[in-house]
Short mmCIF file of C-alpha atoms in Angstrom, two decimals:
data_model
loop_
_atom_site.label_atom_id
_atom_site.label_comp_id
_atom_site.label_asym_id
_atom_site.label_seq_id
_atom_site.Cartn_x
_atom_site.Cartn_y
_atom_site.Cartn_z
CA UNK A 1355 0.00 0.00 0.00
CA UNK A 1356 2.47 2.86 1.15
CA UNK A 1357 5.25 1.94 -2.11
CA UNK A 1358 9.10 3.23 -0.76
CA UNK A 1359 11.77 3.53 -3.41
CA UNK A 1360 15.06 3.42 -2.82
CA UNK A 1361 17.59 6.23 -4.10
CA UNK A 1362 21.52 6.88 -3.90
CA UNK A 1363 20.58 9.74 -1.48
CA UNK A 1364 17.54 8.21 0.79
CA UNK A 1365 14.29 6.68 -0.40
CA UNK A 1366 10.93 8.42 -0.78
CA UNK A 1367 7.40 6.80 0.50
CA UNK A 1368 4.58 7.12 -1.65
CA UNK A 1369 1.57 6.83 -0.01
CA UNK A 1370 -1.20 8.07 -1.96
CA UNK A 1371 -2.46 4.61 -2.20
CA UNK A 1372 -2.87 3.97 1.77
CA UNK A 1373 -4.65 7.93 1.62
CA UNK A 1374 -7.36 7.03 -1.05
CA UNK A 1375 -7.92 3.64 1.27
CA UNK A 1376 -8.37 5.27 4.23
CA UNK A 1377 -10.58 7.68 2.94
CA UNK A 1378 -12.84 5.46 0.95
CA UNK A 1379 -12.09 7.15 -2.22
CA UNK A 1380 -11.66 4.88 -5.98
CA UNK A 1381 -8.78 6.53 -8.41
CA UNK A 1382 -12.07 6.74 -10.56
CA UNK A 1383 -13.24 9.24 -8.60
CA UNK A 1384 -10.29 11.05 -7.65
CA UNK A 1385 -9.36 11.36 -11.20
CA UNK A 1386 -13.16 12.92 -11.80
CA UNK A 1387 -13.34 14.86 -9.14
CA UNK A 1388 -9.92 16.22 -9.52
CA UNK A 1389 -9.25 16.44 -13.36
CA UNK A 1390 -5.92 14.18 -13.12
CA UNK A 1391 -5.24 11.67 -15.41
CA UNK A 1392 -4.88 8.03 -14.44
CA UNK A 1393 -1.69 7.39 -15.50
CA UNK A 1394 -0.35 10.47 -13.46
CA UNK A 1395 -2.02 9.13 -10.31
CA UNK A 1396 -1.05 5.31 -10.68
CA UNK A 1397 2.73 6.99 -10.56
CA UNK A 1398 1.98 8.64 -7.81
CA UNK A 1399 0.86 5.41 -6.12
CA UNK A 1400 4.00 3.62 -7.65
CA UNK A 1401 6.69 5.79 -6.96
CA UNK A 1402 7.51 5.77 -10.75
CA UNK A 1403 8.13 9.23 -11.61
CA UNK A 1404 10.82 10.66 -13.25
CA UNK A 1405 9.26 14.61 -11.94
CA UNK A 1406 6.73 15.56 -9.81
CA UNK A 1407 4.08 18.61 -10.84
CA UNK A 1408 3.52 20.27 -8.08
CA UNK A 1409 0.40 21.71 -9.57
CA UNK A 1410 -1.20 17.85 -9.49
CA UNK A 1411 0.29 17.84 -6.11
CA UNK A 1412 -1.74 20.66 -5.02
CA UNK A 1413 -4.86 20.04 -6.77
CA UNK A 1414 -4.61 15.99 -4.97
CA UNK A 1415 -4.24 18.11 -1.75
CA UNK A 1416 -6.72 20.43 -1.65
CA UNK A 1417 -9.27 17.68 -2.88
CA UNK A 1418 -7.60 15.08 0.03
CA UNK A 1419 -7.49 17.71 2.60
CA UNK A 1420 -4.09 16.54 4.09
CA UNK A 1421 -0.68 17.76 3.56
CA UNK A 1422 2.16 16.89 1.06
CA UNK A 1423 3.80 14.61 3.34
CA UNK A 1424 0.76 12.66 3.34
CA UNK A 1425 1.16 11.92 -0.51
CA UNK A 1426 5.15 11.67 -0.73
CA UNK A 1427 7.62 11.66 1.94
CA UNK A 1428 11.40 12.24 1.39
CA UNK A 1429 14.11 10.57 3.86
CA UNK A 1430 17.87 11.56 3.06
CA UNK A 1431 20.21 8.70 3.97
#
């Protein structure tokens, strides 16, 4: 649920998955209710991103009510 990937420098957590669980909410209707494509959201849930758009980031956080942190987490080694 909460997907960590490893980097040279740390390892990041990506827990959008675990957020949209806890809150009941489908991608279906987090990519309706929030204009965000599905593929952009499934990376978020994966970890595989090669940048992050901090204007999805936002938009997921206003809509989620929670902070960054609760979407991705960063953990220098």
């Amino acid at each position: 649920m909460i997907k960590k990937l490893e980097i040279e420098s740390g390892y990041y957590l990506f827990k959008l998955e675990k957020l949209l669980k806890d809150n009941n909410i489908s991608i279906n209707k987090l990519m309706r209710d929030t204009n965000t494509d599905f593929k952009v959201i499934k990376r978020l849930m994966n970890g595989d991103l090669v940048r992050i758009d901090i204007f999805v980031i936002a938009r997921l956080c206003d809509y989620l009510n929670c902070k960054i942190t609760d979407i991705i987490e960063y953990f220098p080694s």
